[in-house]
CSV table of C-alpha atoms in Angstrom, one decimal:
chain,number,residue,atom,x,y,z
A,3,MET,CA,214.8,-130.3,175.5
A,4,ARG,CA,211.5,-129.7,173.7
A,5,ASN,CA,209.4,-130.1,176.9
A,6,LYS,CA,211.7,-127.8,178.8
A,7,ILE,CA,211.4,-125.1,176.2
A,8,GLU,CA,207.7,-125.4,176.0
A,9,LYS,CA,207.3,-125.2,179.7
A,10,TRP,CA,209.6,-122.1,179.9
A,11,SER,CA,207.7,-120.5,177.0
A,12,LEU,CA,204.5,-120.9,178.9
A,13,TYR,CA,206.0,-119.1,181.8
A,14,MET,CA,207.3,-116.3,179.4
A,15,ASN,CA,204.0,-116.0,177.7
A,16,ALA,CA,202.2,-115.6,181.0
A,17,ASN,CA,204.3,-112.6,181.7
A,18,LEU,CA,204.5,-111.3,178.2
A,19,GLN,CA,202.4,-108.1,178.5
A,20,GLU,CA,204.3,-106.9,181.5
A,21,ASN,CA,207.9,-107.8,180.5
A,22,ILE,CA,208.3,-107.9,176.8
A,23,ALA,CA,210.3,-105.1,175.2
A,24,PRO,CA,208.0,-102.2,174.2
A,25,PRO,CA,207.6,-100.8,170.6
A,26,LYS,CA,210.5,-98.6,169.7
A,27,GLY,CA,209.8,-94.9,169.7
A,28,GLN,CA,210.0,-93.4,166.2
A,29,VAL,CA,209.7,-89.8,167.0
A,30,VAL,CA,212.0,-87.6,164.9
A,31,GLU,CA,212.7,-84.2,166.4
A,32,ALA,CA,214.1,-82.7,163.1
A,33,THR,CA,211.7,-80.7,161.1
A,34,ASP,CA,213.9,-80.0,158.0
A,35,LEU,CA,214.2,-83.5,156.6
A,36,LYS,CA,212.9,-82.6,153.1
A,37,GLU,CA,215.3,-79.6,152.8
A,38,ARG,CA,218.3,-81.7,153.9
A,39,ALA,CA,217.3,-84.5,151.5
A,40,GLU,CA,217.1,-82.1,148.6
A,41,LYS,CA,220.5,-80.6,149.5
A,42,VAL,CA,222.1,-84.1,149.6
A,43,SER,CA,220.4,-85.0,146.3
A,44,GLU,CA,221.8,-81.9,144.6
A,45,LEU,CA,225.3,-82.7,145.8
A,46,LEU,CA,225.1,-86.3,144.6
A,47,LEU,CA,223.9,-85.2,141.2
A,48,SER,CA,226.5,-82.4,140.8
A,49,ASP,CA,230.0,-82.7,139.5
A,50,ASP,CA,231.4,-81.4,142.8
A,51,MET,CA,231.6,-84.9,144.3
A,52,PRO,CA,234.0,-87.5,142.8
A,53,ASN,CA,232.3,-90.7,141.5
A,54,TYR,CA,234.5,-92.6,143.9
A,55,ASP,CA,232.5,-91.1,146.8
A,56,LYS,CA,229.2,-91.0,145.0
A,57,ASN,CA,229.3,-94.8,144.5
A,58,LEU,CA,229.8,-95.4,148.3
A,59,PHE,CA,227.0,-93.0,149.3
A,60,ILE,CA,224.5,-94.3,146.8
A,61,GLN,CA,225.2,-97.9,147.6
A,62,THR,CA,224.8,-97.1,151.3
A,63,LEU,CA,221.5,-95.3,150.7
A,64,GLU,CA,220.2,-98.1,148.5
A,65,GLU,CA,220.9,-100.7,151.2
A,66,LEU,CA,219.3,-98.5,153.9
A,67,CYS,CA,216.2,-97.9,151.7
A,68,GLU,CA,215.8,-101.6,151.2
A,69,TYR,CA,216.3,-102.2,154.9
A,70,SER,CA,213.5,-99.6,155.6
A,71,ALA,CA,211.2,-101.4,153.2
A,72,ILE,CA,211.7,-104.9,154.7
A,73,MET,CA,211.3,-103.7,158.3
A,74,LYS,CA,208.1,-101.7,157.6
A,75,ASP,CA,205.6,-104.3,158.7
A,76,ILE,CA,207.6,-105.5,161.8
A,77,ARG,CA,209.1,-102.2,163.0
A,78,ASP,CA,206.9,-102.1,166.1
A,79,LEU,CA,207.6,-105.7,167.1
A,80,PRO,CA,210.3,-106.6,169.7
A,81,LYS,CA,213.4,-108.1,168.3
A,82,VAL,CA,216.5,-109.8,169.6
A,83,SER,CA,219.8,-110.1,167.6
A,84,ILE,CA,221.9,-113.2,167.9
A,85,PHE,CA,225.5,-112.9,166.9
A,86,GLY,CA,227.7,-115.9,166.3
A,87,GLY,CA,230.2,-117.8,164.1
A,88,ALA,CA,229.3,-119.2,160.6
A,89,ARG,CA,231.4,-122.3,161.0
A,90,LEU,CA,229.7,-124.1,163.9
A,91,GLN,CA,227.9,-127.3,162.9
A,92,PRO,CA,224.5,-128.5,164.1
A,93,ASP,CA,226.0,-131.1,166.4
A,94,ASP,CA,228.0,-128.5,168.3
A,95,PRO,CA,226.6,-127.8,171.8
A,96,ASP,CA,227.0,-124.0,171.2
A,97,TYR,CA,224.9,-124.4,168.1
A,98,GLN,CA,222.2,-126.1,170.1
A,99,VAL,CA,222.2,-123.4,172.8
A,100,ALA,CA,221.8,-120.7,170.1
A,101,LYS,CA,218.9,-122.7,168.6
A,102,GLU,CA,217.3,-123.0,172.0
A,103,MET,CA,217.7,-119.2,172.5
A,104,GLY,CA,216.0,-118.5,169.2
A,105,GLU,CA,213.1,-120.8,170.1
A,106,ILE,CA,212.6,-119.3,173.6
A,107,MET,CA,212.7,-115.7,172.4
A,108,ALA,CA,210.4,-116.3,169.4
A,109,GLY,CA,208.0,-118.1,171.8
A,110,ALA,CA,208.1,-115.0,174.0
A,111,GLY,CA,207.0,-112.8,171.1
A,112,TYR,CA,210.3,-111.6,169.7
A,113,LYS,CA,211.5,-111.6,166.1
A,114,VAL,CA,215.0,-113.1,165.9
A,115,ILE,CA,217.6,-111.3,163.8
A,116,THR,CA,220.8,-112.9,162.8
A,117,GLY,CA,223.3,-112.4,160.0
A,118,GLY,CA,221.2,-114.8,157.9
A,119,GLY,CA,224.0,-117.2,157.2
A,120,PRO,CA,225.1,-120.7,158.4
A,121,GLY,CA,226.4,-121.7,161.8
A,122,ILE,CA,225.1,-119.9,164.9
A,123,MET,CA,223.0,-117.6,162.6
A,124,GLN,CA,221.2,-120.6,161.2
A,125,ALA,CA,220.8,-122.0,164.7
A,126,GLY,CA,219.0,-118.9,165.9
A,127,HIS,CA,216.7,-119.0,162.9
A,128,GLU,CA,216.0,-122.7,163.2
A,129,GLY,CA,214.9,-122.1,166.8
A,130,ALA,CA,212.7,-119.1,165.9
A,131,GLY,CA,211.2,-120.6,162.7
A,132,ARG,CA,210.8,-118.8,159.4
A,133,LYS,CA,207.8,-116.7,160.5
A,134,ASP,CA,209.9,-115.0,163.3
A,135,ALA,CA,213.3,-115.0,161.5
A,136,VAL,CA,214.9,-111.8,160.1
A,137,GLY,CA,218.2,-111.9,158.2
A,138,PHE,CA,220.8,-109.2,157.6
A,139,ASN,CA,223.1,-111.1,155.3
A,140,ILE,CA,226.6,-109.9,154.2
A,141,ILE,CA,227.8,-110.5,150.6
A,142,LEU,CA,231.0,-112.4,150.7
A,143,PRO,CA,232.9,-114.5,148.1
A,144,PHE,CA,233.1,-117.3,150.6
A,145,GLU,CA,231.4,-118.8,153.6
A,146,GLN,CA,228.3,-116.5,153.8
A,147,ARG,CA,225.0,-117.5,152.2
A,148,SER,CA,221.4,-117.3,153.3
A,149,ASN,CA,220.5,-120.2,155.4
A,150,HIS,CA,217.7,-122.6,154.5
A,151,VAL,CA,215.3,-121.0,157.1
A,152,ILE,CA,215.5,-117.4,155.8
A,153,LYS,CA,216.3,-118.0,152.1
A,154,GLY,CA,213.6,-116.3,150.0
A,155,SER,CA,211.9,-114.5,152.9
A,156,LYS,CA,210.7,-111.0,152.5
A,157,HIS,CA,212.6,-110.2,155.8
A,158,VAL,CA,216.1,-110.8,154.5
A,159,ILE,CA,218.6,-108.3,153.0
A,160,ASP,CA,222.0,-108.8,151.4
A,161,CYS,CA,224.4,-106.1,152.5
A,162,LYS,CA,227.6,-105.1,150.8
A,163,TYR,CA,229.0,-103.2,153.7
A,164,PHE,CA,229.5,-104.4,157.3
A,165,PHE,CA,228.9,-100.9,158.7
A,166,THR,CA,225.4,-100.7,157.3
A,167,ARG,CA,224.7,-104.3,158.5
A,168,LYS,CA,225.8,-103.4,162.1
A,169,LEU,CA,223.7,-100.3,162.0
A,170,MET,CA,220.7,-102.4,161.1
A,171,PHE,CA,221.4,-104.9,163.9
A,172,LEU,CA,221.7,-102.3,166.6
A,173,ARG,CA,219.0,-99.9,165.4
A,174,GLU,CA,216.4,-102.7,165.5
A,175,SER,CA,217.5,-104.8,168.5
A,176,ASP,CA,215.7,-104.7,171.9
A,177,ALA,CA,218.3,-107.2,173.1
A,178,VAL,CA,221.6,-108.6,171.8
A,179,VAL,CA,222.9,-112.1,172.4
A,180,ALA,CA,226.6,-112.8,171.5
A,181,CYS,CA,227.4,-116.5,171.0
A,182,VAL,CA,230.6,-118.4,170.1
A,183,GLY,CA,232.2,-116.9,167.0
A,184,GLY,CA,235.2,-115.4,165.3
A,185,PHE,CA,236.4,-112.0,164.3
A,186,GLY,CA,233.0,-111.0,162.8
A,187,THR,CA,231.2,-111.9,166.0
A,188,MET,CA,233.8,-110.0,168.1
A,189,ASP,CA,233.4,-106.9,165.8
A,190,GLU,CA,229.6,-107.0,166.4
A,191,LEU,CA,230.0,-107.5,170.1
A,192,PHE,CA,232.6,-104.8,170.7
A,193,GLU,CA,230.6,-102.3,168.6
A,194,THR,CA,227.5,-103.0,170.7
A,195,ILE,CA,229.5,-102.6,174.0
A,196,THR,CA,231.1,-99.4,172.7
A,197,LEU,CA,227.8,-97.8,171.7
A,198,LEU,CA,226.2,-98.7,175.0
A,199,GLN,CA,229.2,-97.4,176.9
A,200,THR,CA,229.2,-94.1,175.0
A,201,GLY,CA,225.4,-93.6,175.0
A,202,LYS,CA,225.2,-93.8,171.2
A,203,ALA,CA,222.7,-96.7,171.4
A,204,ARG,CA,219.6,-96.8,173.5
A,205,PRO,CA,219.9,-99.1,176.6
A,206,VAL,CA,219.3,-102.7,175.8
A,207,PRO,CA,220.3,-106.0,177.5
A,208,LEU,CA,223.5,-107.5,176.2
A,209,VAL,CA,224.2,-111.2,176.8
A,210,LEU,CA,227.3,-113.4,176.3
A,211,LEU,CA,226.0,-117.0,175.8
A,212,GLU,CA,227.7,-120.3,175.5
A,213,LYS,CA,227.2,-124.0,176.3
A,214,GLU,CA,226.9,-125.4,179.8
A,215,GLY,CA,230.4,-125.5,181.3
A,216,GLY,CA,231.9,-123.6,178.3
A,217,THR,CA,235.0,-121.4,178.7
A,218,PHE,CA,234.8,-119.5,175.4
A,219,TRP,CA,234.1,-116.1,177.1
A,220,ASP,CA,236.8,-116.6,179.8
A,221,SER,CA,239.4,-114.9,177.6
A,222,LEU,CA,237.2,-111.8,177.0
A,223,LEU,CA,236.6,-111.4,180.8
A,224,GLU,CA,240.3,-111.8,181.4
A,225,MET,CA,241.0,-109.1,178.8
A,226,ALA,CA,238.4,-106.9,180.5
A,227,GLU,CA,240.3,-107.3,183.8
A,228,LYS,CA,243.5,-106.2,182.0
A,229,LEU,CA,241.8,-103.2,180.5
A,230,ILE,CA,240.6,-102.2,184.0
A,231,GLU,CA,244.1,-102.6,185.4
A,232,HIS,CA,245.4,-100.3,182.6
A,233,GLY,CA,242.7,-97.8,183.3
A,234,THR,CA,241.3,-97.9,179.8
A,235,ILE,CA,237.8,-99.0,181.0
A,236,ASN,CA,236.0,-98.7,184.4
A,237,ARG,CA,234.9,-101.7,186.4
A,238,ASP,CA,231.3,-100.3,186.2
A,239,ASP,CA,231.5,-100.9,182.4
A,240,LEU,CA,231.0,-104.6,183.3
A,241,TYR,CA,227.3,-103.7,184.1
A,242,LEU,CA,226.8,-103.4,180.3
A,243,PHE,CA,226.7,-107.2,179.7
A,244,ARG,CA,226.1,-110.5,181.4
A,245,ARG,CA,227.5,-114.0,180.7
A,246,PHE,CA,225.3,-117.1,180.8
A,247,HIS,CA,225.7,-120.8,180.1
A,248,SER,CA,222.0,-121.4,179.7
A,249,ALA,CA,219.5,-120.0,177.1
A,250,GLU,CA,216.8,-120.0,179.8
A,251,ASP,CA,218.9,-117.8,182.2
A,252,ALA,CA,219.8,-115.5,179.3
A,253,ALA,CA,216.2,-115.1,178.3
A,254,ASP,CA,215.2,-114.5,181.9
A,255,TYR,CA,217.8,-111.7,182.1
A,256,ILE,CA,216.4,-110.1,179.0
A,257,ASN,CA,212.8,-110.5,180.3
A,258,ASN,CA,213.7,-108.9,183.6
A,259,PHE,CA,215.4,-105.9,181.9
A,260,TYR,CA,211.9,-104.8,180.7
A,261,ARG,CA,210.0,-105.9,183.8
A,262,ARG,CA,209.5,-102.3,184.9
A,263,TYR,CA,211.6,-100.2,182.4
A,264,HIS,CA,209.8,-99.0,179.3
A,265,SER,CA,211.8,-96.4,177.5
A,266,ILE,CA,213.7,-93.1,177.7
A,267,ARG,CA,213.4,-89.9,175.9
A,268,TYR,CA,215.6,-86.7,176.0
A,269,ILE,CA,213.6,-83.5,175.8
A,270,GLY,CA,215.8,-80.4,175.9
A,271,ASP,CA,217.8,-80.6,179.1
A,272,ARG,CA,215.5,-83.2,180.7
A,273,LEU,CA,215.6,-87.0,180.6
A,274,VAL,CA,212.3,-88.8,180.8
A,275,ILE,CA,212.4,-92.4,182.0
A,276,ARG,CA,209.1,-94.1,181.2
A,277,LEU,CA,208.0,-97.0,183.4
A,278,LYS,CA,205.5,-99.8,183.1
A,279,SER,CA,204.7,-99.6,186.8
A,280,PRO,CA,205.8,-97.2,189.7
A,281,LEU,CA,208.7,-98.1,191.9
A,282,PRO,CA,208.1,-99.3,195.4
A,283,ASP,CA,208.7,-96.4,197.8
A,284,GLN,CA,211.8,-98.0,199.4
A,285,LEU,CA,213.4,-98.7,196.1
A,286,TYR,CA,212.7,-95.2,194.8
A,287,LYS,CA,214.4,-93.8,197.9
A,288,GLU,CA,217.4,-96.1,197.5
A,289,ILE,CA,217.9,-95.2,193.9
A,290,CYS,CA,217.6,-91.5,194.6
A,291,GLU,CA,220.3,-91.8,197.3
A,292,GLU,CA,222.6,-94.2,195.3
A,293,TYR,CA,222.5,-92.2,192.1
A,294,ALA,CA,222.4,-88.7,193.7
A,295,GLU,CA,225.5,-87.5,192.0
A,296,PHE,CA,224.3,-88.7,188.6
A,297,ILE,CA,220.8,-87.4,189.1
A,298,GLY,CA,221.9,-83.9,190.2
A,299,ASP,CA,220.1,-81.1,192.1
A,300,TRP,CA,216.9,-81.5,190.2
A,301,GLY,CA,216.4,-84.9,191.7
A,302,LEU,CA,214.4,-87.8,190.2
A,303,VAL,CA,210.8,-86.6,190.1
A,304,TYR,CA,207.5,-88.5,189.3
A,305,THR,CA,205.5,-86.6,186.7
A,306,ASP,CA,202.7,-86.9,184.2
A,307,ALA,CA,203.5,-87.0,180.5
A,308,LEU,CA,205.3,-83.8,179.4
A,309,GLU,CA,203.7,-81.5,176.9
A,310,GLU,CA,206.5,-82.3,174.4
A,311,GLU,CA,205.5,-86.0,174.6
A,312,SER,CA,202.1,-85.3,173.0
A,313,ASP,CA,203.4,-86.9,169.8
A,314,GLU,CA,203.4,-90.2,171.6
A,315,PRO,CA,199.9,-90.4,173.0
A,316,GLU,CA,200.0,-94.1,173.4
A,317,LEU,CA,202.5,-93.6,176.2
A,318,SER,CA,200.7,-90.8,178.0
A,319,SER,CA,199.4,-93.0,180.8
A,320,LEU,CA,202.7,-94.5,181.8
A,321,PRO,CA,204.3,-93.4,185.0
A,322,ARG,CA,207.6,-91.5,184.4
A,323,LEU,CA,210.6,-90.2,186.3
A,324,VAL,CA,212.2,-86.9,185.1
A,325,MET,CA,215.7,-85.7,185.9
A,326,LYS,CA,218.2,-83.2,184.4
A,327,ALA,CA,219.8,-84.9,181.4
A,328,ASN,CA,223.3,-86.1,182.1
A,329,ARG,CA,224.7,-87.4,178.8
A,330,LYS,CA,228.3,-87.5,180.2
A,331,LYS,CA,227.7,-90.7,182.2
A,332,PRO,CA,225.8,-93.2,180.0
A,333,VAL,CA,227.0,-96.2,182.0
A,334,GLU,CA,225.4,-94.6,185.1
A,335,LEU,CA,222.1,-94.4,183.3
A,336,TYR,CA,222.4,-98.0,182.2
A,337,LYS,CA,223.1,-99.0,185.8
A,338,LEU,CA,220.1,-96.9,187.0
A,339,ILE,CA,217.8,-98.6,184.5
A,340,ARG,CA,218.9,-102.0,185.7
A,341,SER,CA,218.4,-100.9,189.3
A,342,LEU,CA,214.7,-100.4,188.6
A,343,ASN,CA,214.3,-104.1,189.1
A,344,ARG,CA,216.3,-104.4,192.3
A,345,ASP,CA,213.3,-105.5,194.3
A,346,VAL,CA,213.0,-108.6,192.0
A,347,GLU,CA,215.1,-111.5,193.0
A,348,SER,CA,217.0,-112.1,189.7
A,349,THR,CA,220.2,-111.7,187.9
A,350,SER,CA,219.1,-108.5,186.2
A,351,THR,CA,220.8,-105.9,188.5
A,352,LYS,CA,224.2,-107.6,189.1
A,353,ARG,CA,227.5,-106.6,187.5
A,354,GLN,CA,229.4,-109.2,185.5
A,355,ASN,CA,232.0,-110.8,187.7
A,356,ILE,CA,235.5,-111.5,186.5
C-alpha cells in the first residue's frame, strides 16, 4: 500500500497548485463588532441573566476563544475533516482505509482534522502524521481520549459541548469525509448535509467512505430513497455527497471539486463565483442554459473584481462569474459549482446513485 500511496501523492503534488482548496476568506462585513462585544459583556456581568445561562455562554466563549488560538497559525491552510467511530481497531479494513485517506490528503497539502480520539479518528491522524494532525476532542467519562498521535500537540482542543465541536469542524473544513461509525458519526454527517442543503455552510465536497466491497452506507442510501418517496428531500439533494470504496477515488473527487472552483462571496444582491481558470466556451454556454431558472434574468456574467472585493486584493486577478444572488436554492448553487468541472472526465459532477 505504501508504494501505491506514494505514487498517488506524487500525482496529487504535481497538480497541487491548481487543485488544492484555496485559503478561506476571512472578510467580515460587520463594522460594529466592538460595540456588540461590549453589549454582551455588560449583559454577562449584570444580574439580569441567570447564572444557569451565564455558565453556558461563558463556557462556550472560552472554548471558542481557545479554538481561535490553536487555529491561528494554520487558518489559511487547507483542511479535511474525517469523521468516524471510536471503536474500530487497527486491524479493521475500514480503519485502514481511513488511515490511507489521512495519508493521501496530508501528502496533498491538507491538514487532517478528526475528533482526536481512538478508532477512525486515530487512523486519520496516523495517516497524516503529527505535523499535519488537528484534533477537536470531546470530553466524555468513557471511550474518548486523545490518541497517541495528537496527544500534547498545540493543535488539539478538548471540548465540553458537541455543538461547539461541530461548529469547529465545519467552519474549518474544505472537505469532509465520513467513515464507518456510530451515532456520533451520524450526527456529524447529517449536520454537514443539512448545512450544505440549507446554504448555512459554504460549499465543500462531502464523501462517504468505506472499505472495498463494504455495505455500511447501503442503509443510509436506502433511507435517502425512502425520504425521496415521502417527499421530505429532493433527489437533487443527492448531489451533496458521494460514496466511495477507495481512499484514492475519494481524494480524487475532493481534488476535482477545486480544479476550477475557487470560492464564492455574496455582495449585496449579487453572488460572485471566483474561478481558478475561465470556463471553456461550450461549457459556459451549457451551464447558462441548464441553470437559467436559477441564474435569473441577470444572467451569469464574466467580470473583473468588484469594487467591494478590494478587501481581498490577493484574489483580484481571478476570473469570476457574477449573477443575481439566489439564496433560496442552495442545492442548485452546489450543483452549478460541481458542473464547473464537467469538461473533466471524472466523478466530480455526478449525482450519488441509489
